[in-house]
C-alpha positions as a Python dict, from the first residue, in 0.01 Angstrom:
ca = {
    (1, 'V'): (0, 0, 0),
    (2, 'I'): (-275, 53, 259),
    (3, 'F'): (-363, -197, 529),
    (4, 'H'): (-713, -141, 666),
    (5, 'N'): (-707, -450, 886),
    (6, 'N'): (-462, -683, 1055),
    (7, 'V'): (-210, -888, 857),
    (8, 'T'): (-141, -1232, 1003),
    (9, 'A'): (65, -1534, 898),
    (10, 'G'): (-22, -1874, 1036),
    (11, 'A'): (341, -1983, 1019),
    (12, 'A'): (681, -1814, 1002),
    (13, 'L'): (648, -1640, 665),
    (14, 'A'): (847, -1345, 534),
    (15, 'L'): (665, -1025, 441),
    (16, 'T'): (832, -771, 210),
    (17, 'V'): (654, -454, 103),
    (18, 'N'): (811, -228, -162),
    (19, 'S'): (607, 87, -220),
    (20, 'S'): (634, 463, -245),
    (21, 'S'): (395, 478, 53),
    (22, 'I'): (282, 233, 320),
    (23, 'N'): (-11, 316, 546),
    (24, 'L'): (-34, 76, 839),
    (25, 'N'): (-353, 247, 954),
    (26, 'S'): (-303, 144, 1320),
    (27, 'V'): (-321, -230, 1247),
    (28, 'T'): (-124, -532, 1365),
    (29, 'V'): (120, -699, 1127),
    (30, 'N'): (225, -1045, 1250),
    (31, 'S'): (453, -1261, 1036),
    (32, 'G'): (448, -1558, 1272),
    (33, 'G'): (822, -1520, 1325),
    (34, 'G'): (925, -1451, 966),
    (35, 'A'): (1124, -1145, 859),
    (36, 'I'): (938, -822, 781),
    (37, 'A'): (1093, -566, 544),
    (38, 'F'): (946, -232, 439),
    (39, 'T'): (1113, -44, 153),
    (40, 'V'): (928, 283, 137),
    (41, 'D'): (950, 659, 80),
    (42, 'E'): (659, 741, 313),
    (43, 'L'): (558, 534, 616),
    (44, 'L'): (235, 618, 799),
    (45, 'Q'): (263, 417, 1117),
    (46, 'G'): (-19, 529, 1344),
    (47, 'A'): (-58, 322, 1661),
    (48, 'S'): (52, 9, 1477),
    (49, 'T'): (204, -311, 1607),
    (50, 'V'): (461, -508, 1410),
    (51, 'N'): (542, -857, 1536),
    (52, 'A'): (817, -1051, 1362),
    (53, 'G'): (876, -1277, 1663),
    (54, 'A'): (1243, -1374, 1655),
    (55, 'G'): (1264, -1259, 1293),
    (56, 'A'): (1415, -936, 1167),
    (57, 'F'): (1222, -614, 1105),
    (58, 'S'): (1386, -366, 869),
    (59, 'I'): (1295, -36, 706),
    (60, 'G'): (1475, 147, 427),
    (61, 'P'): (1399, 402, 154),
    (62, 'L'): (1266, 293, -184),
    (63, 'S'): (1428, 572, -383),
    (64, 'A'): (1801, 579, -447),
    (65, 'N'): (2020, 814, -244),
    (66, 'T'): (1746, 874, 13),
    (67, 'G'): (1823, 915, 381),
    (68, 'I'): (1626, 852, 701),
    (69, 'D'): (1495, 1093, 964),
    (70, 'F'): (1446, 882, 1279),
    (71, 'C'): (1281, 1092, 1545),
    (72, 'G'): (961, 1140, 1741),
    (73, 'T'): (862, 1434, 1520),
    (74, 'D'): (915, 1490, 1150),
    (75, 'S'): (1207, 1726, 1098),
    (76, 'N'): (1117, 1772, 729),
    (77, 'I'): (1471, 1710, 612),
    (78, 'A'): (1489, 1716, 232),
    (79, 'G'): (1583, 1383, 78),
    (80, 'T'): (1484, 1171, 377),
    (81, 'V'): (1208, 931, 480),
    (82, 'F'): (1058, 1010, 821),
    (83, 'I'): (1035, 706, 1049),
    (84, 'S'): (889, 776, 1391),
    (85, 'S'): (1091, 668, 1692),
    (86, 'A'): (756, 663, 1877),
    (87, 'F'): (692, 334, 1693),
    (88, 'S'): (665, 145, 2021),
    (89, 'G'): (475, -164, 1906),
    (90, 'I'): (772, -363, 1776),
    (91, 'T'): (849, -726, 1854),
    (92, 'A'): (1143, -857, 1656),
    (93, 'G'): (1476, -1030, 1693),
    (94, 'S'): (1632, -717, 1547),
    (95, 'F'): (1522, -379, 1415),
    (96, 'A'): (1727, -214, 1140),
    (97, 'L'): (1729, 112, 947),
    (98, 'T'): (1937, 124, 628),
    (99, 'S'): (1991, 428, 407),
    (100, 'T'): (2086, 417, 39),
    (101, 'G'): (2370, 565, -165),
    (102, 'T'): (2439, 921, -54),
    (103, 'G'): (2150, 917, 194),
    (104, 'A'): (2228, 1011, 555),
    (105, 'I'): (2064, 880, 870),
    (106, 'Y'): (1961, 1146, 1122),
    (107, 'I'): (1885, 1022, 1474),
    (108, 'G'): (1702, 1281, 1681),
    (109, 'A'): (1710, 1569, 1434),
    (110, 'G'): (1386, 1721, 1564),
    (111, 'A'): (1400, 1619, 1931),
    (112, 'A'): (1567, 1381, 2173),
    (113, 'V'): (1478, 1017, 2105),
    (114, 'T'): (1344, 762, 2351),
    (115, 'F'): (1311, 420, 2188),
    (116, 'V'): (1190, 90, 2333),
    (117, 'H'): (1380, -157, 2117),
    (118, 'G'): (1731, -228, 2003),
    (119, 'L'): (1839, -45, 1687),
    (120, 'T'): (2090, -113, 1412),
    (121, 'A'): (2145, 185, 1181),
    (122, 'T'): (2351, 124, 867),
    (123, 'A'): (2470, 371, 602),
    (124, 'P'): (2658, 158, 348),
    (125, 'G'): (2710, 435, 93),
    (126, 'T'): (2864, 780, 131),
    (127, 'G'): (2601, 925, 364),
    (128, 'P'): (2691, 974, 731),
    (129, 'I'): (2503, 875, 1043),
    (130, 'Y'): (2427, 1176, 1263),
    (131, 'V'): (2339, 1138, 1631),
    (132, 'C'): (2187, 1484, 1658),
    (133, 'R'): (2036, 1483, 2005),
    (134, 'N'): (2017, 1262, 2312),
    (135, 'Y'): (1920, 900, 2253),
    (136, 'T'): (1775, 679, 2527),
    (137, 'A'): (1690, 310, 2488),
    (138, 'T'): (1708, 169, 2839),
    (139, 'N'): (1848, -185, 2844),
    (140, 'Y'): (1859, -211, 2465),
    (141, 'D'): (2151, -220, 2222),
    (142, 'L'): (2252, 44, 1967),
    (143, 'T'): (2470, -41, 1668),
    (144, 'L'): (2584, 226, 1422),
    (145, 'T'): (2764, 119, 1105),
    (146, 'A'): (2872, 369, 841),
    (147, 'A'): (3098, 343, 539),
    (148, 'A'): (3254, 650, 375),
    (149, 'G'): (3029, 901, 554),
    (150, 'G'): (3131, 794, 903),
    (151, 'V'): (2945, 860, 1228),
    (152, 'R'): (2905, 1213, 1361),
    (153, 'F'): (2803, 1312, 1711),
    (154, 'G'): (2608, 1636, 1706),
    (155, 'N'): (2486, 1843, 1413),
    (156, 'A'): (2514, 2220, 1370),
    (157, 'V'): (2169, 2247, 1210),
    (158, 'Y'): (1976, 1989, 1411),
    (159, 'G'): (2056, 2016, 1779),
    (160, 'A'): (2383, 2209, 1791),
    (161, 'A'): (2473, 2071, 2135),
    (162, 'A'): (2652, 1786, 2309),
    (163, 'V'): (2475, 1451, 2287),
    (164, 'A'): (2424, 1167, 2534),
    (165, 'I'): (2347, 805, 2450),
    (166, 'S'): (2195, 614, 2744),
    (167, 'L'): (2142, 239, 2707),
    (168, 'G'): (2129, 105, 3063),
    (169, 'T'): (2242, -258, 3047),
    (170, 'G'): (2248, -247, 2667),
    (171, 'S'): (2560, -232, 2452),
    (172, 'F'): (2692, 27, 2209),
    (173, 'V'): (2888, -75, 1899),
    (174, 'E'): (3013, 174, 1642),
    (175, 'T'): (3189, 110, 1310),
    (176, 'G'): (3296, 397, 1084),
    (177, 'V'): (3524, 695, 1144),
    (178, 'V'): (3379, 911, 1423),
    (179, 'T'): (3381, 1290, 1426),
    (180, 'L'): (3280, 1486, 1735),
    (181, 'A'): (3097, 1793, 1609),
    (182, 'Y'): (2995, 1839, 1973),
    (183, 'G'): (3079, 1656, 2293),
    (184, 'A'): (2950, 1302, 2339),
    (185, 'T'): (2867, 1080, 2636),
    (186, 'V'): (2789, 710, 2593),
    (187, 'T'): (2651, 507, 2886),
    (188, 'A'): (2613, 135, 2818),
    (189, 'N'): (2680, -124, 3088),
    (190, 'G'): (2666, -403, 2832),
    (191, 'G'): (2989, -270, 2683),
    (192, 'I'): (3107, 9, 2455),
    (193, 'T'): (3302, -58, 2135),
    (194, 'F'): (3444, 194, 1891),
    (195, 'N'): (3572, -9, 1598),
    (196, 'S'): (3711, 291, 1411),
    (197, 'A'): (3912, 608, 1467),
    (198, 'V'): (3768, 897, 1668),
    (199, 'S'): (3856, 1261, 1595),
    (200, 'D'): (3747, 1608, 1699),
    (201, 'S'): (3595, 1843, 1443),
    (202, 'A'): (3846, 2106, 1561),
    (203, 'A'): (4143, 2037, 1784),
    (204, 'G'): (4070, 2054, 2157),
    (205, 'T'): (3703, 2144, 2121),
    (206, 'N'): (3497, 1843, 2228),
    (207, 'S'): (3510, 1576, 2497),
    (208, 'L'): (3427, 1205, 2489),
    (209, 'T'): (3294, 1033, 2802),
    (210, 'L'): (3240, 656, 2806),
    (211, 'T'): (3062, 502, 3106),
    (212, 'S'): (3028, 126, 3141),
    (213, 'S'): (3051, -142, 3407),
    (214, 'G'): (3149, -375, 3123),
    (215, 'A'): (3428, -357, 2868),
    (216, 'T'): (3507, -38, 2678),
    (217, 'T'): (3712, -104, 2365),
    (218, 'L'): (3887, 160, 2155),
    (219, 'T'): (3992, -28, 1842),
    (220, 'G'): (4102, 272, 1635),
    (221, 'A'): (4326, 568, 1710),
    (222, 'V'): (4162, 840, 1917),
    (223, 'G'): (4245, 1201, 1843),
    (224, 'A'): (4405, 1225, 1499),
    (225, 'T'): (4257, 1569, 1551),
    (226, 'A'): (4302, 1594, 1926),
    (227, 'L'): (3995, 1577, 2149),
    (228, 'L'): (3954, 1811, 2444),
    (229, 'S'): (3937, 1522, 2691),
    (230, 'V'): (3866, 1151, 2719),
    (231, 'T'): (3703, 988, 3021),
    (232, 'S'): (3638, 616, 3064),
    (233, 'N'): (3458, 532, 3388),
    (234, 'G'): (3172, 333, 3536),
    (235, 'G'): (3370, 50, 3692),
    (236, 'G'): (3451, -147, 3378),
    (237, 'T'): (3773, -204, 3186),
    (238, 'T'): (3921, -6, 2898),
    (239, 'A'): (4110, -165, 2609),
    (240, 'I'): (4327, 77, 2411),
    (241, 'N'): (4396, -112, 2089),
    (242, 'G'): (4440, 167, 1835),
    (243, 'G'): (4788, 279, 1931),
    (244, 'S'): (4718, 635, 2042),
    (245, 'V'): (4493, 870, 2237),
    (246, 'N'): (4553, 1242, 2186),
    (247, 'T'): (4388, 1520, 2385),
    (248, 'T'): (4459, 1882, 2465),
    (249, 'G'): (4317, 1826, 2813),
    (250, 'I'): (4292, 1549, 3068),
    (251, 'Q'): (4255, 1177, 3004),
    (252, 'T'): (4091, 976, 3283),
    (253, 'Y'): (4064, 597, 3304),
    (254, 'S'): (3896, 484, 3624),
    (255, 'G'): (3920, 107, 3573),
    (256, 'A'): (4183, -139, 3458),
    (257, 'V'): (4341, -59, 3120),
    (258, 'T'): (4473, -315, 2873),
    (259, 'L'): (4685, -245, 2566),
    (260, 'G'): (4629, -435, 2243),
    (261, 'A'): (4918, -258, 2069),
    (262, 'N'): (5203, -22, 2145),
    (263, 'A'): (5030, 290, 2274),
    (264, 'V'): (5111, 660, 2296),
    (265, 'L'): (4885, 866, 2521),
    (266, 'T'): (4936, 1239, 2469),
    (267, 'S'): (4780, 1519, 2675),
    (268, 'T'): (4907, 1867, 2600),
    (269, 'G'): (4691, 2038, 2861),
}
């Protein structure tokens, strides 16, 4: 599907495009407030503008078991669709990326990501979500939801270093078992929520730092495989609801702590 000129709806109408390739050709797509959905194996964005108003804008692969490479530059990862994080012309109530089947979502595989919109990334199959490099979306939200593949901070092939997520006044919400392949720092003054367990890839190797002036919530157990350290700071509160936090090094909680269940905090350092 190739758009050589603008696409406009006079009222709130939904637009769904299912194609092996979509070429937006630097045009404006305006649904008048209706939802816009692209299901595609190749997206040529150019300097395009997509305006769904308060409606949702979503992108996902057309082919089964295909993942997503979300970055400013194409990392040429086999079995993925490249979607440029430099896609700055987005107006929508929400923006979502969804993989299929065994497909993984790679955020920042080729380079650190700076994005100017909120993002919801969902991997409902067995593919993981990788946060490979630093991710910045100042004053926007980031939601990561993974099923069997979980969420992984850092990637040995793409990045191979600690990662930082910086959201300003935005919020961070994670669902799916977390593995720290490298250290991770999350800064989100709108609140930080880990809805699932958090573990190290190898005991006592990687640290987790959570900085928020709002509420930080640890719903699952932290450190089934013990982390190196855990730090919660920034002036907000910390809710430990998962029953345990295990580290080989120091645990630091700078604000008020609440317990949602019996809790065992273990530091062997």
